[in-house]
JSON list of C-alpha atoms in Angstrom, two decimals:
[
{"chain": "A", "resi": 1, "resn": "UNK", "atom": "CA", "xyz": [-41.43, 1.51, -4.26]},
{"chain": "A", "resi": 2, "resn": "UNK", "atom": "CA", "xyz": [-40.87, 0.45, -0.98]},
{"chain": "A", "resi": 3, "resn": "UNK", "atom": "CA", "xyz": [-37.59, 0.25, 0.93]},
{"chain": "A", "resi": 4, "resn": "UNK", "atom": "CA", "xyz": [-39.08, -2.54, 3.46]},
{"chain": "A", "resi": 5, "resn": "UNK", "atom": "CA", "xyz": [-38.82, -6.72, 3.61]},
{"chain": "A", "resi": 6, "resn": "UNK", "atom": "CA", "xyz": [-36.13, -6.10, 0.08]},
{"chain": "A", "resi": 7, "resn": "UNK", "atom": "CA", "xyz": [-38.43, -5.36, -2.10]},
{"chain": "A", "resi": 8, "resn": "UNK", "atom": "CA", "xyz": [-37.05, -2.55, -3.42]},
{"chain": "A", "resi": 9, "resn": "UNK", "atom": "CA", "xyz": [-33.24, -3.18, -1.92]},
{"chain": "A", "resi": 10, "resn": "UNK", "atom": "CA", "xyz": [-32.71, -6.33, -4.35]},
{"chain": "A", "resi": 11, "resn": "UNK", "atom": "CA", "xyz": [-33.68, -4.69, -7.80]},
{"chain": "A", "resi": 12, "resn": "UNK", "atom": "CA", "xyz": [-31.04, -2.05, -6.74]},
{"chain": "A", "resi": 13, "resn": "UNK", "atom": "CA", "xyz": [-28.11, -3.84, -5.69]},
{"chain": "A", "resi": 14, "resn": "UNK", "atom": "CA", "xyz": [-28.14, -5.63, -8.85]},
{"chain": "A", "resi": 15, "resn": "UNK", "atom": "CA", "xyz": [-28.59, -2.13, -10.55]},
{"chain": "A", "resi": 16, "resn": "UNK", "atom": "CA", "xyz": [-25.33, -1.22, -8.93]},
{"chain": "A", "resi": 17, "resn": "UNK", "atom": "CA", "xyz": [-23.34, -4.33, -9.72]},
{"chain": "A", "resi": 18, "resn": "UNK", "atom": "CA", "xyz": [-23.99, -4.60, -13.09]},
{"chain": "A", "resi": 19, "resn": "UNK", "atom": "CA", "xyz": [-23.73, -1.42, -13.87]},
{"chain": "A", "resi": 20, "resn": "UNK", "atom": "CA", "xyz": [-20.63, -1.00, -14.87]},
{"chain": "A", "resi": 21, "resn": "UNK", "atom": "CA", "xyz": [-20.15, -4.41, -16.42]},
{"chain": "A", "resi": 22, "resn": "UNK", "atom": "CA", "xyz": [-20.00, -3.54, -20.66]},
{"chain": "A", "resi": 23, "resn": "UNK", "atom": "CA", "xyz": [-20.42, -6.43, -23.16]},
{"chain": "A", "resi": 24, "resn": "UNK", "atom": "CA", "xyz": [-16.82, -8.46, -24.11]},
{"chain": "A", "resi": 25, "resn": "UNK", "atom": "CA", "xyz": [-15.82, -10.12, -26.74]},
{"chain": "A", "resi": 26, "resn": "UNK", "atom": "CA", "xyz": [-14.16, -13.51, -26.57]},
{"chain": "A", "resi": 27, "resn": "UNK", "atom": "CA", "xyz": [-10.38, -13.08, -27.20]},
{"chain": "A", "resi": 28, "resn": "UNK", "atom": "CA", "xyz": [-7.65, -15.79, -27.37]},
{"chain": "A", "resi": 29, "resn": "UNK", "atom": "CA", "xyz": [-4.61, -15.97, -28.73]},
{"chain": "A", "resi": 30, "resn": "UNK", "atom": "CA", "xyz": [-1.30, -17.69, -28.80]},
{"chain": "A", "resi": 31, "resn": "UNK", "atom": "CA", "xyz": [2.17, -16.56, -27.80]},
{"chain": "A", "resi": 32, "resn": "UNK", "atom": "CA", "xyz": [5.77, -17.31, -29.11]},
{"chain": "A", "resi": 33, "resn": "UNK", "atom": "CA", "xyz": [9.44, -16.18, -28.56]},
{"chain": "A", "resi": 34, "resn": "UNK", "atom": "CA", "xyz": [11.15, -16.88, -31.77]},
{"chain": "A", "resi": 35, "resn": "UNK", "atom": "CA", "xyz": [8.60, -19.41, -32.98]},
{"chain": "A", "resi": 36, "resn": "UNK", "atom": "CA", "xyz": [8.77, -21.71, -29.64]},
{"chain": "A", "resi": 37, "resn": "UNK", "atom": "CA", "xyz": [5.54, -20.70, -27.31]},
{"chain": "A", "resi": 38, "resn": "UNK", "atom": "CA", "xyz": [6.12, -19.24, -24.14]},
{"chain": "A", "resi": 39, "resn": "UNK", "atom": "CA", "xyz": [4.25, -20.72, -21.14]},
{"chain": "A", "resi": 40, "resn": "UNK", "atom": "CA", "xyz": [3.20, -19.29, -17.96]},
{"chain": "A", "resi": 41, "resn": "UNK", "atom": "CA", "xyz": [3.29, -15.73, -19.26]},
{"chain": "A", "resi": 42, "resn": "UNK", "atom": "CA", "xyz": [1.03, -12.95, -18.66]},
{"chain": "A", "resi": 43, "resn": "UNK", "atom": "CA", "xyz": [-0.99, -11.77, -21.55]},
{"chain": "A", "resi": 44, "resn": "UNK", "atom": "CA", "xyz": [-2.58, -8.09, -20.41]},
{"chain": "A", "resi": 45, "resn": "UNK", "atom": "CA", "xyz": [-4.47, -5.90, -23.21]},
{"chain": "A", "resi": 46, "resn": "UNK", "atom": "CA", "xyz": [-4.09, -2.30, -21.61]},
{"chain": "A", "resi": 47, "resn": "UNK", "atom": "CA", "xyz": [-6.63, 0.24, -23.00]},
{"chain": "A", "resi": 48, "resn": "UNK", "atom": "CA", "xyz": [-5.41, 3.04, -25.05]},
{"chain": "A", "resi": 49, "resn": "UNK", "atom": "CA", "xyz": [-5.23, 6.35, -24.50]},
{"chain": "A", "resi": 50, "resn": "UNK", "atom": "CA", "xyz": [-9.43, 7.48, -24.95]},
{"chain": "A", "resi": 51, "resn": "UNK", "atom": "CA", "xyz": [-10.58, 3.95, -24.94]},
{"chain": "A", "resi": 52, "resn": "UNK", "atom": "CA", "xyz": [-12.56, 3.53, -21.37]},
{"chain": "A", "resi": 53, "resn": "UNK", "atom": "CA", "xyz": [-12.88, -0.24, -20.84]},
{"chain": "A", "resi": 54, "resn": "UNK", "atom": "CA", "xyz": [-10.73, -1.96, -18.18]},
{"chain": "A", "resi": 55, "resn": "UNK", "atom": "CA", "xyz": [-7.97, -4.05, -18.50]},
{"chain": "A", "resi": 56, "resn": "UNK", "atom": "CA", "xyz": [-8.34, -7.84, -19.83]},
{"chain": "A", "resi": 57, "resn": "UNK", "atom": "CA", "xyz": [-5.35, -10.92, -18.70]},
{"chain": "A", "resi": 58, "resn": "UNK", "atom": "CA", "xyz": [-4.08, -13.99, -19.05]},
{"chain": "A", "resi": 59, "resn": "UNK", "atom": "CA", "xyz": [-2.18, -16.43, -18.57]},
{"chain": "A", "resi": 60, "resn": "UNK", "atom": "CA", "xyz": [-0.61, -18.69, -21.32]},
{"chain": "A", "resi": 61, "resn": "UNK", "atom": "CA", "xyz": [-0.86, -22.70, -21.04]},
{"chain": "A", "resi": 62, "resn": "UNK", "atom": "CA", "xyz": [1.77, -25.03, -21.97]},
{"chain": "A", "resi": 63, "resn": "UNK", "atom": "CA", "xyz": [1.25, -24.72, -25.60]},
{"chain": "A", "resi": 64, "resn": "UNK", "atom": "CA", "xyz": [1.22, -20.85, -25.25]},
{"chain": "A", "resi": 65, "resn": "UNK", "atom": "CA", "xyz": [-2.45, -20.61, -25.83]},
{"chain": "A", "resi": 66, "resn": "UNK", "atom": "CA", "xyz": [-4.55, -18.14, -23.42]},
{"chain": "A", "resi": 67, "resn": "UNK", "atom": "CA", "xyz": [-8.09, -16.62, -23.08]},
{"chain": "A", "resi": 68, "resn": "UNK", "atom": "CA", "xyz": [-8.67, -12.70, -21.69]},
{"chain": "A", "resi": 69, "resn": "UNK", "atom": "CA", "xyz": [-10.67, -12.25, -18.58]},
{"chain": "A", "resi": 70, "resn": "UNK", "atom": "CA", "xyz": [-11.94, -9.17, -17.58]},
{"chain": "A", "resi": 71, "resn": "UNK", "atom": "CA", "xyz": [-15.00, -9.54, -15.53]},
{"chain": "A", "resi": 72, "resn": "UNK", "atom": "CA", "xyz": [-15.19, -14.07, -14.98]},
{"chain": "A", "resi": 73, "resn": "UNK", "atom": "CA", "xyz": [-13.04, -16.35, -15.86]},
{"chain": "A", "resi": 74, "resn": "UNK", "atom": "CA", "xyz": [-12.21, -16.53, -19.85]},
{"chain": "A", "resi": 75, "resn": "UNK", "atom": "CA", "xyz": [-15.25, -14.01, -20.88]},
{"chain": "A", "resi": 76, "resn": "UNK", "atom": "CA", "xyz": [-12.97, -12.57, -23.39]},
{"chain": "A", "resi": 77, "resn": "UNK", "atom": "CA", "xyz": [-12.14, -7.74, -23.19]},
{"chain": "A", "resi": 78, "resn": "UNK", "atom": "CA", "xyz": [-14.89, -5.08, -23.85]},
{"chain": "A", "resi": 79, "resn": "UNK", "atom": "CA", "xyz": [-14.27, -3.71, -27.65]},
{"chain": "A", "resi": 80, "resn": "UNK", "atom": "CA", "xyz": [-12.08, -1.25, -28.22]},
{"chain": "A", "resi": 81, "resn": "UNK", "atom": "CA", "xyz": [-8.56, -1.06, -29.00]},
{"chain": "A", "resi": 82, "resn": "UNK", "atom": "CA", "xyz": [-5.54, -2.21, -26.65]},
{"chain": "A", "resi": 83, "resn": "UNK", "atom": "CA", "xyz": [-1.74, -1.69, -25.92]},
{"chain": "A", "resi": 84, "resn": "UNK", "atom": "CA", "xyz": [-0.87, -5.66, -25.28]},
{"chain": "A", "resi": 85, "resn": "UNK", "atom": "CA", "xyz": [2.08, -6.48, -22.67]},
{"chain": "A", "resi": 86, "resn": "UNK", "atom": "CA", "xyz": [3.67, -9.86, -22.37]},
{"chain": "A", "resi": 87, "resn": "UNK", "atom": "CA", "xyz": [5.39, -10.76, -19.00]},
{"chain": "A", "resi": 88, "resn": "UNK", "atom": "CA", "xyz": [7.26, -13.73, -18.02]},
{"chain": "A", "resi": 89, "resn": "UNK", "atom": "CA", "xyz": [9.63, -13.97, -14.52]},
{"chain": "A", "resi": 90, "resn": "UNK", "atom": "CA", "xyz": [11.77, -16.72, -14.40]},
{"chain": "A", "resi": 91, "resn": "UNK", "atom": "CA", "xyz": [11.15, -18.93, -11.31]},
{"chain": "A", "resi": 92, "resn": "UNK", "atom": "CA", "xyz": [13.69, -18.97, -8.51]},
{"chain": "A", "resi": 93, "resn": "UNK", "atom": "CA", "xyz": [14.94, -22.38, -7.68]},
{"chain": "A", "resi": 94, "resn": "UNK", "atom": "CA", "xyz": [13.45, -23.85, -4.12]},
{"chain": "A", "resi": 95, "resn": "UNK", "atom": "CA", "xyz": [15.66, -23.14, -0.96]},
{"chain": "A", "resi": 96, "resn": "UNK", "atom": "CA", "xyz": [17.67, -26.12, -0.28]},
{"chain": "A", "resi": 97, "resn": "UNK", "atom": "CA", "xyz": [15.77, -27.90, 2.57]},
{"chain": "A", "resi": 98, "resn": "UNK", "atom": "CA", "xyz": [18.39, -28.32, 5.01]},
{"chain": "A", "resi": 99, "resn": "UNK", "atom": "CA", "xyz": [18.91, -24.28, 5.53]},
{"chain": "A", "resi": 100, "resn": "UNK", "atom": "CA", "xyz": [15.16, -23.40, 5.41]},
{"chain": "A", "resi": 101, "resn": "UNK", "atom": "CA", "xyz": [14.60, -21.31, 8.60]},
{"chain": "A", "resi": 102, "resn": "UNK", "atom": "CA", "xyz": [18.26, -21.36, 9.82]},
{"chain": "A", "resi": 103, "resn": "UNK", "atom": "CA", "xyz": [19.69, -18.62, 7.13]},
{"chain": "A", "resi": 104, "resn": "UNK", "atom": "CA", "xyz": [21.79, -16.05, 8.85]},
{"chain": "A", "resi": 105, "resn": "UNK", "atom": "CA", "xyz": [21.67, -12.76, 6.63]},
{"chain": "A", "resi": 106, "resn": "UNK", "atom": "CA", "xyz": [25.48, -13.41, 5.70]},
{"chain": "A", "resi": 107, "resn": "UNK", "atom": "CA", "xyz": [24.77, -16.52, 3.86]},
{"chain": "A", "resi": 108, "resn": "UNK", "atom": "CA", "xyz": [21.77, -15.34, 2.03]},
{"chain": "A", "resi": 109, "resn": "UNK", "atom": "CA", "xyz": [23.61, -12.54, 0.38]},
{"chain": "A", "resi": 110, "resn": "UNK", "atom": "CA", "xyz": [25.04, -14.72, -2.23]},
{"chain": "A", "resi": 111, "resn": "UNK", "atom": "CA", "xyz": [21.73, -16.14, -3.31]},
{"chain": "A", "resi": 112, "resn": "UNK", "atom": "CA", "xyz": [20.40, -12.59, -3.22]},
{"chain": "A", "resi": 113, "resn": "UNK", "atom": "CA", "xyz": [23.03, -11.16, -5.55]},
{"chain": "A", "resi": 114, "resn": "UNK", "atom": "CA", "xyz": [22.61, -14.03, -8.01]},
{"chain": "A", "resi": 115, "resn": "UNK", "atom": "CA", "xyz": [18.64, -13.01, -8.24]},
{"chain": "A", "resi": 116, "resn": "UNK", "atom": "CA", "xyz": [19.64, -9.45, -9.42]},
{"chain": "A", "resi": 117, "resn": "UNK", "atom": "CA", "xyz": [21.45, -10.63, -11.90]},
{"chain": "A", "resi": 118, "resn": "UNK", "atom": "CA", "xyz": [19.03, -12.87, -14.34]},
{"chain": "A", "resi": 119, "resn": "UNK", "atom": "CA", "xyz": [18.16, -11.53, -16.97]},
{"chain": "A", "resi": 120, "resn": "UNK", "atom": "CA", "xyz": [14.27, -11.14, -17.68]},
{"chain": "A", "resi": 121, "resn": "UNK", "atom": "CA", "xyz": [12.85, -14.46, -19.85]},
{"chain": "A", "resi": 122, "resn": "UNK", "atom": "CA", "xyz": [11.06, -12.27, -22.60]},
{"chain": "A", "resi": 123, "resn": "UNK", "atom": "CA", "xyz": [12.68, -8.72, -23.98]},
{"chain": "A", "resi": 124, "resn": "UNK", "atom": "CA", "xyz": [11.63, -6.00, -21.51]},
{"chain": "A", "resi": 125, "resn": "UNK", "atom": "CA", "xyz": [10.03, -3.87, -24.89]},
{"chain": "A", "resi": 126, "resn": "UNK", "atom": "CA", "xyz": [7.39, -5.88, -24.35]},
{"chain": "A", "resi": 127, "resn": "UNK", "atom": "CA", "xyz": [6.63, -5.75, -20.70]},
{"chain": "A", "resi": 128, "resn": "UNK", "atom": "CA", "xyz": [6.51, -1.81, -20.91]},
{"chain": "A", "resi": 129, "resn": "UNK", "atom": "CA", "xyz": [3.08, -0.38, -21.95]},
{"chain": "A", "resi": 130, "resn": "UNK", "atom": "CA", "xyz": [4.39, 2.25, -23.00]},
{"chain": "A", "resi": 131, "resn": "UNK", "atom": "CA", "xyz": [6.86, 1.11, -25.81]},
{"chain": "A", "resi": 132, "resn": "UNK", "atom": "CA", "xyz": [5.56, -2.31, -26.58]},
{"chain": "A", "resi": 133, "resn": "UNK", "atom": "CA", "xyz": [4.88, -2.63, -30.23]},
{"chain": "A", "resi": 134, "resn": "UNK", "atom": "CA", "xyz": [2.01, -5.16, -29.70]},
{"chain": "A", "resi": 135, "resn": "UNK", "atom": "CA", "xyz": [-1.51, -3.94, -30.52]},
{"chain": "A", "resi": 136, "resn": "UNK", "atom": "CA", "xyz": [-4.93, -5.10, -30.89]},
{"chain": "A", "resi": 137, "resn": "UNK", "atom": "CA", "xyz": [-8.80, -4.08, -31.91]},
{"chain": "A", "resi": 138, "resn": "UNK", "atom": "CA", "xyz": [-11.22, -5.97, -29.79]},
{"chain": "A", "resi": 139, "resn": "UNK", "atom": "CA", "xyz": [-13.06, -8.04, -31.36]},
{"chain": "A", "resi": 140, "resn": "UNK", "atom": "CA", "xyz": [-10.57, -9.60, -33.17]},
{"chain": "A", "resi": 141, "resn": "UNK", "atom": "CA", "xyz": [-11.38, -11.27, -36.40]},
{"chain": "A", "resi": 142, "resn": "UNK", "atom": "CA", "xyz": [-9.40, -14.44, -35.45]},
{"chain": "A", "resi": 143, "resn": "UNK", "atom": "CA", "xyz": [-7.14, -15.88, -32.91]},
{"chain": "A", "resi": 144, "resn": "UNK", "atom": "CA", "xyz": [-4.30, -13.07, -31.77]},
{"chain": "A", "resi": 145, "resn": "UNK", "atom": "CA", "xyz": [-0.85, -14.36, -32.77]},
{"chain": "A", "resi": 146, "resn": "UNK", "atom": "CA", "xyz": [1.61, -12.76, -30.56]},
{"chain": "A", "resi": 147, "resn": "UNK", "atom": "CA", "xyz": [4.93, -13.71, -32.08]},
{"chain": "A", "resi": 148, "resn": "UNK", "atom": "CA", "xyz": [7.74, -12.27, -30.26]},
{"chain": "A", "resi": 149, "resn": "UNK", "atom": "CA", "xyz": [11.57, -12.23, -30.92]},
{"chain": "A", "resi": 150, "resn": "UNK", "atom": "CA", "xyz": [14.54, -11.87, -28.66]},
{"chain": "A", "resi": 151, "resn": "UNK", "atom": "CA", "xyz": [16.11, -9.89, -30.64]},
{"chain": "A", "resi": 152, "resn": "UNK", "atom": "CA", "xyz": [13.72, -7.07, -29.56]},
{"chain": "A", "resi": 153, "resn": "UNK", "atom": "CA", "xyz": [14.97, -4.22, -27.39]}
]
């Protein structure tokens, strides 16, 4: 081996990147909230407890449809099995133009306190990894059907 003109310092940097890069699966899935699905939420398969792979997200579409990514873009989660959490924030309206830059902290208080008090979009059960009731074995056999209620606490 020799450490000169990268002959040997190639081979071993791609050693080290791909080293800890295991074999996915393809997963995709769909997501609902009382049959209607939910878009712009964040799918994210945490491992259980004695399953070693790393975390897999995404993103739902319009239609409520998204693809897992752990390593690239939509290459799916490494088998094993998964805790899944579904997030959504609701999006704060736009400032109003004409008092962008010229807030004084007085008059942003208002707009402040309304913030605190929306309510999350999807039941908080299912944004807690620890209590959400969602699970899944990767590979799936088909497409994962998330189908969520808001009736869930």
């Amino acid at each position: 081996m020799r450490w000169r003109n990268g002959t040997f310092g190639a081979p071993a940097l791609i050693a080290v990147l791909t080293a800890g890069c295991a074999k996915t699966a393809d997963v995709k899935g769909r997501v609902t909230l009382d049959g209607q699905p939910v878009v712009g939420a964040t799918v994210l398969f945490v491992p259980e407890p004695g399953n070693a792979a790393r975390p897999a997200s995404g993103l739902t579409d319009s239609d409520g449809n998204f693809r897992l990514t752990t390593y690239r873009s939509d290459d799916g989660a490494v088998p094993g099995a998964y805790r899944i959490v579904v997030r959504k924030t609701k999006s704060f309206p736009e400032p109003d133009p004409k008092h962008t830059g010229k807030n004084k902290p007085r008059e942003r208080l208002p707009r402040i306190a309304a913030r605190k008090e929306e309510k999350p979009f999807l039941p908080p059960i299912y944004g807690d990894p620890a209590k959400t009731p969602l699970r899944c074995t990767v590979p799936a056999a088909d497409v994962v059907s998330l189908e969520l209620s808001s009736t869930s606490k």
